[in-house]
Tab-separated table of C-alpha atoms and ligand atoms in Angstrom:
chain	number	residue	atom	x	y	z
A	1366	MET	CA	95.555	249.546	125.719
A	1367	PRO	CA	95.199	250.769	122.096
A	1368	TYR	CA	91.210	250.397	120.684
A	1369	PHE	CA	89.549	249.887	116.945
A	1370	ASP	CA	87.067	249.377	115.153
A	1371	VAL	CA	88.006	246.689	112.959
A	1372	ALA	CA	90.846	244.714	113.349
A	1373	ILE	CA	91.943	243.853	109.592
A	1374	VAL	CA	94.262	240.665	109.164
A	1375	GLY	CA	96.033	240.781	105.494
A	1376	ALA	CA	97.474	244.331	103.473
A	1377	GLY	CA	96.658	242.846	100.039
A	1378	ALA	CA	93.626	243.137	97.778
A	1379	ALA	CA	90.585	242.816	100.424
A	1380	GLY	CA	92.963	244.055	102.800
A	1381	LEU	CA	92.922	246.894	101.332
A	1382	PHE	CA	89.977	247.903	100.146
A	1383	CYS	CA	88.357	246.991	102.931
A	1384	ALA	CA	90.377	248.978	105.380
A	1385	ALA	CA	89.865	252.156	102.386
A	1386	GLN	CA	86.092	251.222	103.012
A	1387	ALA	CA	85.176	250.869	105.828
A	1388	GLY	CA	88.116	254.302	107.306
A	1389	GLN	CA	85.910	256.423	104.125
A	1390	ARG	CA	82.298	254.687	106.540
A	1391	GLY	CA	84.458	256.504	109.636
A	1392	LEU	CA	85.899	253.967	111.088
A	1393	LYS	CA	88.429	253.998	113.497
A	1394	VAL	CA	90.686	251.216	111.176
A	1395	LEU	CA	94.185	248.660	111.843
A	1396	LEU	CA	95.742	247.727	108.707
A	1397	LEU	CA	97.721	244.527	110.460
A	1398	ASP	CA	100.186	242.643	107.968
A	1399	HIS	CA	103.517	240.874	108.552
A	1400	ALA	CA	105.084	241.380	105.153
A	1401	SER	CA	107.264	244.749	104.767
A	1402	ARG	CA	106.187	244.917	101.215
A	1403	VAL	CA	103.018	245.262	101.016
A	1404	ALA	CA	101.149	244.268	98.141
A	1405	GLU	CA	103.728	241.854	96.613
A	1406	LYS	CA	100.847	240.469	94.734
A	1407	ILE	CA	99.266	242.808	93.179
A	1408	ARG	CA	102.739	243.625	92.846
A	1409	ILE	CA	103.334	240.883	90.594
A	1410	SER	CA	100.202	240.593	89.070
A	1411	GLY	CA	99.692	240.226	85.099
A	1412	GLY	CA	102.962	240.169	84.651
A	1413	GLY	CA	103.486	243.383	86.225
A	1414	ARG	CA	99.950	245.345	85.170
A	1415	CYS	CA	97.760	244.091	87.021
A	1416	ASN	CA	94.403	242.281	85.761
A	1417	PHE	CA	92.891	244.094	88.624
A	1418	THR	CA	89.543	243.188	86.632
A	1419	ASN	CA	87.268	241.806	83.831
A	1420	ARG	CA	84.280	243.831	82.622
A	1421	HIS	CA	82.886	239.948	80.256
A	1422	LEU	CA	81.362	239.927	84.301
A	1423	ASP	CA	77.780	239.169	84.673
A	1424	SER	CA	76.421	239.489	87.995
A	1425	ARG	CA	73.331	237.485	87.758
A	1426	THR	CA	76.270	235.134	86.366
A	1427	GLY	CA	79.574	236.306	87.048
A	1428	HIS	CA	79.731	233.106	90.312
A	1429	GLN	CA	80.255	231.114	86.440
A	1430	HIS	CA	83.476	232.251	86.326
A	1431	TYR	CA	84.603	231.007	90.387
A	1432	LEU	CA	85.464	227.052	91.747
A	1433	GLY	CA	84.109	226.234	95.615
A	1434	GLN	CA	82.218	223.467	97.153
A	1435	ASN	CA	79.529	226.657	96.553
A	1436	PRO	CA	80.212	229.444	93.815
A	1437	GLN	CA	76.598	230.341	94.181
A	1438	PHE	CA	77.896	231.648	97.613
A	1439	ALA	CA	80.364	234.043	95.351
A	1440	ARG	CA	76.697	236.050	93.542
A	1441	SER	CA	75.712	238.699	96.340
A	1442	ALA	CA	78.855	240.627	96.775
A	1443	LEU	CA	79.694	240.211	93.341
A	1444	SER	CA	76.183	242.000	92.167
A	1445	ARG	CA	77.072	244.780	94.384
A	1446	PHE	CA	80.208	245.654	94.244
A	1447	THR	CA	80.947	245.141	89.874
A	1448	PRO	CA	83.724	245.622	87.937
A	1449	GLN	CA	82.397	248.806	86.267
A	1450	ASN	CA	82.221	249.635	89.914
A	1451	PHE	CA	85.889	249.133	90.326
A	1452	ILE	CA	86.687	250.798	86.478
A	1453	ALA	CA	85.201	253.831	87.702
A	1454	LEU	CA	88.132	254.271	91.120
A	1455	VAL	CA	90.415	252.936	88.494
A	1456	GLN	CA	89.397	256.213	86.221
A	1457	GLN	CA	88.165	258.633	89.078
A	1458	ASN	CA	92.404	257.896	90.082
A	1459	GLY	CA	93.147	258.868	86.070
A	1460	ILE	CA	94.712	255.346	86.296
A	1461	ALA	CA	95.061	255.021	82.028
A	1462	PHE	CA	94.436	250.933	81.342
A	1463	HIS	CA	93.599	248.366	78.544
A	1464	GLU	CA	91.676	245.717	77.879
A	1465	LYS	CA	93.899	242.600	76.816
A	1466	HIS	CA	91.743	239.928	74.948
A	1467	LYS	CA	88.574	238.003	76.736
A	1468	GLY	CA	87.282	241.210	78.589
A	1469	GLN	CA	90.457	241.362	81.293
A	1470	LEU	CA	91.691	244.998	81.822
A	1471	PHE	CA	95.294	245.792	82.867
A	1472	ALA	CA	96.619	248.623	84.359
A	1473	ASP	CA	98.805	250.594	81.176
A	1474	HIS	CA	101.791	251.525	82.773
A	1475	SER	CA	101.989	249.225	85.794
A	1476	ALA	CA	100.344	247.492	89.191
A	1477	GLN	CA	101.870	250.038	91.295
A	1478	ASP	CA	99.597	251.882	90.276
A	1479	ILE	CA	96.968	250.015	91.943
A	1480	ILE	CA	99.105	249.631	94.817
A	1481	ALA	CA	99.186	253.421	95.477
A	1482	MET	CA	94.899	254.320	94.748
A	1483	LEU	CA	94.588	251.375	97.656
A	1484	LEU	CA	97.272	252.826	99.923
A	1485	ASP	CA	96.076	256.828	99.346
A	1486	ALA	CA	92.178	255.482	100.156
A	1487	CYS	CA	93.384	254.447	103.386
A	1488	ASP	CA	95.914	256.825	104.300
A	1489	LEU	CA	92.438	259.375	103.186
A	1490	ALA	CA	90.384	257.620	105.679
A	1491	GLY	CA	92.402	257.886	108.644
A	1492	VAL	CA	93.412	253.881	108.322
A	1493	GLN	CA	96.642	253.215	110.448
A	1494	ARG	CA	98.740	250.534	109.121
A	1495	TRP	CA	101.365	248.655	110.644
A	1496	GLN	CA	103.395	247.255	108.702
A	1497	PRO	CA	105.855	244.854	109.260
A	1498	CYS	CA	103.985	243.372	112.486
A	1499	THR	CA	103.153	240.038	113.134
A	1500	ILE	CA	100.923	238.654	114.613
A	1501	GLU	CA	101.043	236.272	117.411
A	1502	LYS	CA	97.958	235.063	119.233
A	1503	ILE	CA	94.156	236.703	118.332
A	1504	GLU	CA	91.829	235.921	121.502
A	1505	ALA	CA	87.698	236.668	121.937
A	1506	GLY	CA	88.099	240.224	124.126
A	1507	ASN	CA	84.728	241.554	126.193
A	1508	THR	CA	81.393	243.128	124.435
A	1509	ALA	CA	82.533	245.897	123.461
A	1510	SER	CA	85.873	245.260	122.252
A	1511	ARG	CA	85.057	241.424	121.039
A	1512	TYR	CA	88.848	240.447	119.644
A	1513	ARG	CA	92.228	240.598	122.070
A	1514	LEU	CA	95.145	240.535	119.067
A	1515	HIS	CA	98.769	239.818	120.631
A	1516	THR	CA	100.820	241.307	117.761
A	1517	ALA	CA	104.647	242.049	117.312
A	1518	ARG	CA	104.253	245.678	118.589
A	1519	GLY	CA	101.491	244.649	121.640
A	1520	ILE	CA	98.333	244.214	122.046
A	1521	VAL	CA	95.626	246.242	120.471
A	1522	GLN	CA	91.438	245.633	121.160
A	1523	ALA	CA	89.044	245.313	117.874
A	1524	HIS	CA	85.376	245.345	117.825
A	1525	ASN	CA	86.041	243.377	114.469
A	1526	LEU	CA	88.642	241.479	113.224
A	1527	VAL	CA	89.065	240.662	109.240
A	1528	VAL	CA	90.819	237.843	108.143
A	1529	ALA	CA	92.539	239.305	105.063
A	1530	THR	CA	95.006	236.797	104.984
A	1531	GLY	CA	95.009	235.468	101.594
A	1532	GLY	CA	95.653	231.382	100.612
A	1533	LEU	CA	98.648	230.144	100.339
A	1534	SER	CA	100.322	230.329	96.978
A	1535	ILE	CA	103.534	231.908	96.543
A	1536	PRO	CA	104.767	231.354	100.700
A	1537	LYS	CA	108.068	233.826	99.798
A	1538	ILE	CA	106.698	236.761	98.993
A	1539	GLY	CA	104.330	236.669	102.516
A	1540	ALA	CA	101.404	234.049	101.832
A	1541	THR	CA	100.450	231.822	105.569
A	1542	ASP	CA	97.400	229.108	106.720
A	1543	LEU	CA	96.989	231.882	109.438
A	1544	GLY	CA	92.942	232.576	108.318
A	1545	TYR	CA	92.340	228.985	107.938
A	1546	ARG	CA	94.172	228.305	111.335
A	1547	ILE	CA	91.962	232.026	112.866
A	1548	ALA	CA	89.023	229.327	111.132
A	1549	LYS	CA	89.733	226.398	112.602
A	1550	GLN	CA	90.521	228.670	116.617
A	1551	PHE	CA	86.748	230.153	115.932
A	1552	GLY	CA	85.401	226.741	115.357
A	1553	LEU	CA	84.659	227.433	111.828
A	1554	PRO	CA	85.061	224.649	108.740
A	1555	VAL	CA	87.536	224.514	106.837
A	1556	THR	CA	87.393	222.592	102.655
A	1557	ALA	CA	90.608	221.728	101.226
A	1558	GLN	CA	93.603	223.059	99.761
A	1559	ARG	CA	94.872	222.370	96.803
A	1560	PRO	CA	97.257	224.807	94.751
A	1561	GLY	CA	95.238	226.389	91.342
A	1562	LEU	CA	95.881	228.585	88.300
A	1563	VAL	CA	99.276	226.279	88.539
A	1564	PRO	CA	101.412	224.493	85.656
A	1565	LEU	CA	101.829	220.866	85.785
A	1566	ARG	CA	104.457	218.692	85.966
A	1567	PHE	CA	104.078	215.293	83.163
A	1568	ALA	CA	107.296	212.287	84.023
A	1569	GLY	CA	107.946	208.426	83.229
A	1570	GLU	CA	108.345	207.289	79.361
A	1571	ASP	CA	105.476	209.112	77.761
A	1572	TRP	CA	106.328	212.314	78.500
A	1573	ALA	CA	109.885	212.295	76.926
A	1574	PRO	CA	109.316	212.950	73.015
A	1575	TYR	CA	107.758	216.400	74.067
A	1576	ALA	CA	110.381	217.371	77.199
A	1577	SER	CA	112.759	219.265	74.438
A	1578	LEU	CA	109.677	220.985	73.413
A	1579	ALA	CA	109.604	224.257	76.784
A	1580	GLY	CA	109.505	227.379	75.329
A	1581	LEU	CA	106.618	226.287	72.414
A	1582	ALA	CA	103.215	227.637	72.201
A	1583	LEU	CA	100.548	226.552	70.027
A	1584	PRO	CA	96.299	227.356	70.518
A	1585	VAL	CA	94.412	224.367	71.691
A	1586	ARG	CA	91.162	223.374	73.596
A	1587	ILE	CA	91.667	221.306	77.029
A	1588	HIS	CA	89.044	219.274	78.735
A	1589	THR	CA	89.031	216.944	82.197
A	1590	GLY	CA	85.963	215.061	84.532
A	1591	ALA	CA	84.042	213.326	82.827
A	1592	LYS	CA	81.935	214.066	80.203
A	1593	LYS	CA	79.380	215.827	81.564
A	1594	GLN	CA	80.704	217.173	84.566
A	1595	GLY	CA	83.800	217.634	82.412
A	1596	ILE	CA	85.111	221.493	82.141
A	1597	ALA	CA	86.567	222.841	79.091
A	1598	PHE	CA	88.798	225.603	78.026
A	1599	ASP	CA	90.028	227.434	74.425
A	1600	GLY	CA	93.720	229.560	75.133
A	1601	ASP	CA	97.230	228.846	74.490
A	1602	LEU	CA	99.315	225.955	75.485
A	1603	LEU	CA	103.300	226.236	76.484
A	1604	PHE	CA	105.423	223.264	77.425
A	1605	THR	CA	107.999	224.222	79.536
A	1606	HIS	CA	111.027	221.539	80.983
A	1607	ARG	CA	108.789	219.717	82.941
A	1608	GLY	CA	105.665	219.592	81.730
A	1609	LEU	CA	102.692	222.516	80.090
A	1610	SER	CA	101.732	225.339	81.220
A	1611	GLY	CA	100.182	228.512	79.946
A	1612	PRO	CA	96.226	230.005	80.191
A	1613	ALA	CA	94.483	226.731	78.790
A	1614	ILE	CA	96.619	224.779	81.764
A	1615	LEU	CA	96.802	227.404	84.112
A	1616	GLN	CA	93.179	227.853	84.258
A	1617	ILE	CA	91.602	223.773	83.713
A	1618	SER	CA	94.619	222.942	87.258
A	1619	SER	CA	92.239	224.850	89.465
A	1620	TYR	CA	89.950	221.419	88.066
A	1621	TRP	CA	92.639	219.038	87.911
A	1622	GLN	CA	92.155	216.290	90.895
A	1623	PRO	CA	95.612	213.861	90.410
A	1624	GLY	CA	95.550	210.703	88.893
A	1625	GLN	CA	92.740	212.635	86.705
A	1626	ARG	CA	93.462	212.572	82.543
A	1627	LEU	CA	93.472	215.629	80.002
A	1628	ARG	CA	92.350	215.242	76.797
A	1629	ILE	CA	93.575	218.110	74.419
A	1630	ASP	CA	92.874	219.497	70.911
A	1631	LEU	CA	95.609	220.646	69.378
A	1632	LEU	CA	94.008	221.485	66.189
A	1633	PRO	CA	90.317	222.819	67.213
A	1634	GLN	CA	89.537	225.296	64.774
A	1635	LEU	CA	90.391	222.233	62.236
A	1636	ASP	CA	88.689	218.685	61.359
A	1637	VAL	CA	92.115	216.859	61.573
A	1638	ALA	CA	90.490	213.769	60.126
A	1639	ALA	CA	88.991	215.761	56.963
A	1640	ALA	CA	92.548	218.193	55.991
A	1641	LEU	CA	94.669	215.086	56.708
A	1642	GLN	CA	91.958	212.449	53.739
A	1643	GLU	CA	92.411	216.023	51.643
A	1644	ALA	CA	96.048	216.321	51.671
A	1645	LYS	CA	96.901	212.034	50.905
A	1646	ALA	CA	94.594	213.115	48.132
A	1647	THR	CA	96.970	215.644	47.007
A	1648	SER	CA	100.189	215.958	48.095
A	1649	LYS	CA	103.453	213.872	48.499
A	1650	LYS	CA	104.225	215.010	51.411
A	1651	LEU	CA	105.567	213.950	54.581
A	1652	LEU	CA	103.273	213.987	57.167
A	1653	PRO	CA	105.552	215.619	59.482
A	1654	ASN	CA	105.773	218.446	57.161
A	1655	VAL	CA	101.757	218.078	55.852
A	1656	LEU	CA	101.167	218.240	59.985
A	1657	ALA	CA	103.652	221.815	60.413
A	1658	GLN	CA	101.109	223.767	58.109
A	1659	TRP	CA	99.139	223.663	60.861
A	1660	LEU	CA	101.545	223.610	64.143
A	1661	PRO	CA	104.797	224.305	64.501
A	1662	THR	CA	107.126	222.214	63.417
A	1663	ARG	CA	109.041	220.713	65.942
A	1664	LEU	CA	105.878	219.422	67.459
A	1665	ALA	CA	105.007	217.735	63.723
A	1666	ASP	CA	108.155	216.453	63.696
A	1667	ALA	CA	107.476	214.675	67.934
A	1668	TRP	CA	104.390	213.697	66.992
A	1669	CYS	CA	104.750	211.793	63.675
A	1670	GLN	CA	107.470	209.692	65.930
A	1671	ARG	CA	105.565	208.598	67.668
A	1672	HIS	CA	104.523	206.147	65.151
A	1673	SER	CA	106.612	204.521	62.150
A	1674	ALA	CA	103.259	204.867	60.084
A	1675	TRP	CA	103.154	208.655	61.084
A	1676	GLN	CA	106.724	208.954	59.264
A	1677	GLY	CA	106.501	208.747	55.437
A	1678	PRO	CA	104.691	209.787	52.180
A	1679	VAL	CA	100.742	211.374	52.715
A	1680	ASN	CA	99.796	209.334	50.212
A	1681	GLN	CA	101.148	206.198	50.962
A	1682	CYS	CA	99.255	206.215	54.759
A	1683	SER	CA	96.839	203.875	55.221
A	1684	ASP	CA	93.455	205.792	55.954
A	1685	LYS	CA	93.784	203.300	59.106
A	1686	ALA	CA	96.850	205.302	60.271
A	1687	LEU	CA	96.112	208.637	59.083
A	1688	ALA	CA	91.996	207.754	60.885
A	1689	GLN	CA	94.521	207.212	64.109
A	1690	LEU	CA	96.994	210.316	63.772
A	1691	ALA	CA	93.648	212.558	63.376
A	1692	ASP	CA	92.754	211.061	66.695
A	1693	THR	CA	95.588	211.648	68.534
A	1694	LEU	CA	96.002	215.697	67.512
A	1695	SER	CA	91.806	215.679	68.830
A	1696	GLY	CA	92.002	213.537	71.701
A	1697	TRP	CA	95.396	214.078	73.306
A	1698	GLN	CA	94.955	212.538	76.225
A	1699	LEU	CA	97.173	211.930	79.211
A	1700	THR	CA	97.751	212.180	83.123
A	1701	PRO	CA	99.961	214.741	84.762
A	1702	SER	CA	102.058	213.794	87.057
A	1703	GLY	CA	101.490	216.827	89.594
A	1704	THR	CA	101.608	220.409	89.874
A	1705	GLU	CA	104.330	222.979	90.314
A	1706	GLY	CA	102.779	223.643	93.591
A	1707	TYR	CA	102.411	226.945	95.917
A	1708	ALA	CA	106.043	228.106	94.596
A	1709	LYS	CA	104.608	228.909	91.045
A	1710	ALA	CA	100.128	228.559	91.874
A	1711	GLU	CA	98.481	231.601	91.342
A	1712	VAL	CA	95.627	230.613	93.727
A	1713	THR	CA	94.941	228.858	96.123
A	1714	VAL	CA	91.448	226.665	95.311
A	1715	GLY	CA	89.776	225.657	99.058
A	1716	GLY	CA	89.809	228.192	101.932
A	1717	ILE	CA	86.768	228.798	104.814
A	1718	ASP	CA	83.666	226.966	103.925
A	1719	THR	CA	81.014	228.924	102.492
A	1720	ARG	CA	78.379	227.676	105.005
A	1721	ALA	CA	79.457	229.598	108.452
A	1722	LEU	CA	79.672	232.775	105.859
A	1723	SER	CA	76.742	235.119	105.903
A	1724	GLN	CA	76.834	236.467	101.760
A	1725	GLN	CA	75.915	239.232	102.449
A	1726	SER	CA	78.490	240.468	105.012
A	1727	MET	CA	81.204	237.601	104.786
A	1728	GLU	CA	80.375	237.630	109.076
A	1729	ALA	CA	81.169	234.495	110.406
A	1730	LYS	CA	77.786	232.663	111.373
A	1731	ASN	CA	78.895	231.749	114.900
A	1732	GLN	CA	80.901	234.247	115.923
A	1733	PRO	CA	79.620	238.005	115.891
A	1734	GLY	CA	82.466	240.366	114.559
A	1735	LEU	CA	84.509	237.740	112.867
A	1736	PHE	CA	84.914	238.097	108.918
A	1737	PHE	CA	86.523	236.560	105.914
A	1738	ILE	CA	87.078	238.192	102.070
A	1739	GLY	CA	89.359	237.575	99.678
A	1740	GLU	CA	90.884	234.535	98.701
A	1741	VAL	CA	90.521	232.969	102.279
A	1742	VAL	CA	87.640	231.912	101.813
A	1743	ASP	CA	86.668	228.769	99.419
A	1744	ILE	CA	85.600	230.886	96.436
A	1745	THR	CA	88.524	230.751	93.931
A	1746	GLY	CA	88.108	232.126	90.501
A	1747	TRP	CA	89.386	231.742	86.794
A	1748	LEU	CA	92.272	232.853	85.032
A	1749	GLY	CA	91.233	236.490	83.634
A	1750	GLY	CA	91.357	239.365	86.703
A	1751	TYR	CA	88.439	237.428	88.854
A	1752	ASN	CA	90.200	237.191	91.804
A	1753	PHE	CA	90.869	240.107	91.866
A	1754	GLN	CA	87.464	241.211	91.351
A	1755	TRP	CA	86.268	238.295	94.606
A	1756	ALA	CA	89.141	240.412	96.803
A	1757	TRP	CA	86.761	244.022	96.011
A	1758	ALA	CA	83.478	242.562	95.511
A	1759	SER	CA	83.947	240.914	99.490
A	1760	ALA	CA	86.252	243.190	100.881
A	1761	HIS	CA	83.059	245.735	99.830
A	1762	ALA	CA	79.955	243.603	101.441
A	1763	CYS	CA	82.245	243.136	104.411
A	1764	ALA	CA	82.814	247.562	104.264
A	1765	GLN	CA	79.046	248.026	103.943
A	1766	ALA	CA	78.955	244.886	107.199
A	1767	LEU	CA	80.843	246.862	109.841
A	1768	GLU	CA	79.570	247.805	112.619
A	1769	ALA	CA	81.380	249.995	115.767
A	1770	PRO	CA	80.626	249.438	118.836
A	1771	PRO	CA	76.416	250.715	120.634
A	1772	THR	CA	77.234	253.730	122.820
B	2678	FAD	C1	102.175	235.611	89.916
B	2678	FAD	C2	100.633	235.959	90.218
B	2678	FAD	C3	100.297	236.481	89.681
B	2678	FAD	C4	98.267	237.295	89.847
B	2678	FAD	N1	97.633	237.743	88.882
B	2678	FAD	C5	96.722	237.542	88.559
B	2678	FAD	C6	95.683	238.436	88.210
B	2678	FAD	O1	96.415	239.247	86.725
B	2678	FAD	N2	94.298	239.202	88.570
B	2678	FAD	C7	93.884	238.542	89.180
B	2678	FAD	O2	92.798	238.606	89.624
B	2678	FAD	N3	94.471	237.358	89.727
B	2678	FAD	C8	95.828	237.538	90.155
B	2678	FAD	N4	96.160	236.669	91.060
B	2678	FAD	C9	95.728	236.228	91.912
B	2678	FAD	C10	95.386	237.756	92.724
B	2678	FAD	O3	96.734	237.713	93.274
B	2678	FAD	C11	94.930	236.983	94.906
B	2678	FAD	O4	93.587	236.139	94.188
B	2678	FAD	C12	94.983	238.610	95.419
B	2678	FAD	O5	95.813	239.233	95.623
B	2678	FAD	C13	93.858	237.605	96.493
B	2678	FAD	O6	93.747	238.869	97.547
B	2678	FAD	P1	93.368	238.214	99.450
B	2678	FAD	O7	93.376	239.496	99.832
B	2678	FAD	O8	92.451	237.474	99.882
B	2678	FAD	O9	95.009	238.045	99.734
B	2678	FAD	P2	96.671	238.533	99.331
B	2678	FAD	O10	96.432	239.705	98.465
B	2678	FAD	O11	97.787	237.044	99.317
B	2678	FAD	O12	96.989	239.374	100.345
B	2678	FAD	C14	97.260	238.303	102.045
B	2678	FAD	C15	98.613	239.149	102.849
B	2678	FAD	O13	98.046	238.826	103.558
B	2678	FAD	C16	99.404	239.058	104.577
B	2678	FAD	N5	99.767	237.114	105.938
B	2678	FAD	C17	99.632	236.487	104.416
B	2678	FAD	N6	99.209	235.545	106.276
B	2678	FAD	C18	99.992	236.744	107.704
B	2678	FAD	C19	100.615	236.409	108.806
B	2678	FAD	N7	100.497	235.138	109.079
B	2678	FAD	N8	100.321	237.582	109.500
B	2678	FAD	C20	100.587	238.504	108.868
B	2678	FAD	N9	99.745	238.836	107.898
B	2678	FAD	C21	99.640	237.543	106.652
B	2678	FAD	C22	100.002	238.270	103.365
B	2678	FAD	O14	101.180	239.066	103.359
B	2678	FAD	C23	98.900	239.389	102.356
B	2678	FAD	O15	99.663	241.316	102.209
B	2678	FAD	C24	97.736	236.904	90.816
B	2678	FAD	C25	98.069	235.118	91.896
B	2678	FAD	C26	99.947	235.641	92.131
B	2678	FAD	C27	100.579	234.903	92.591
């Protein structure tokens, strides 16, 4: 029966990075994945250019860009493997990259360059890769080889088992719940999962006026949650056929709970009440045309359809109606009917309960030699390269802690 110091299940971002580093440390590593294509999420990430990290992630406060039951858990790994560490690897491999905005770094040419870098590192480190290879069953073994994996290519023994199976998003490219099942099998708690970084859906009469605005985008500020515990994001909002998307919506979706209301400031850079009063004093334009100075025309028209008082000339509009208009524009309140689900979600919020893991090594506290890394853990990053940085950092923390059995 083949023996490995480490078996890693899942050859995505975290699994590949962990395998290469563990191999470099002289460990005998097997990396298994049931999908036929390697690292599909890296390939499709960042519009095909992979937003591989975020330069603004500060190792002391980095956990603020993450959610989960205890985002502080991520601090240790994030501070020991920083964006600068990953950038150095990208540079050593001659991969050109650029910053788009807000510290987000993308490969100039293609996400494939990042995948090639990880695969080359695995090859150089002597990692064995079995792909596609399904895992049928995992059993606890003996002291020297603590895990036995029943796979489509036979049974293998391993001293350490690293679970890097990611979350549930995009099942059609290989996402499964295997990681959560392995956790439960070995007695680790798992927090409830839900889609994150996902477009939101809206339905019903309230939504009808906006259903025809698909394709229209504008910068907004968006809030959800009660005032004190609430959170807000600035970014672009995109109208879709079934609701709203765009960076600001994706960010807020990770925090949104069913039934909760969103509040959107459609003109965050403008004192709308003052601007409307000024327009009233100086202009005879129809209100939709006034709004069209600041908003896309189709949205300005749809907005003014909401109230008969908002359709006439601005100089004839009552102060009360103008104040109401200003309030609705800076505090549009709406309740999503749901999300677009895992088929469209970039990440899964929730996962292996961090209380069951060591934050130094990612090892299960109750199960020697069992590690969980990457998105399968209850740590979810914001949009903008934070999820890959968590995958690299948690993989690095694990790889440094892995040991061969004593001889
Ligand atoms: C469309 C899209 C765009 C994204 N863009 C970005 C971005 O630009 N920047 C960013 O930071 N994050 C981005 N993300 C999120 C990022 O891709 C993930 O957070 C990251 O890939 C997680 O790494 P991981 O290794 O934990 O899991 P994954 O990369 O998902 O890898 C998990 C691996 O486990 C394998 N696996 C699953 N189940 C089994 C099983 N039963 N048996 C064997 N193998 C199994 C899968 O086939 C897969 O290869 C994006 C996600 C999506 C969906």
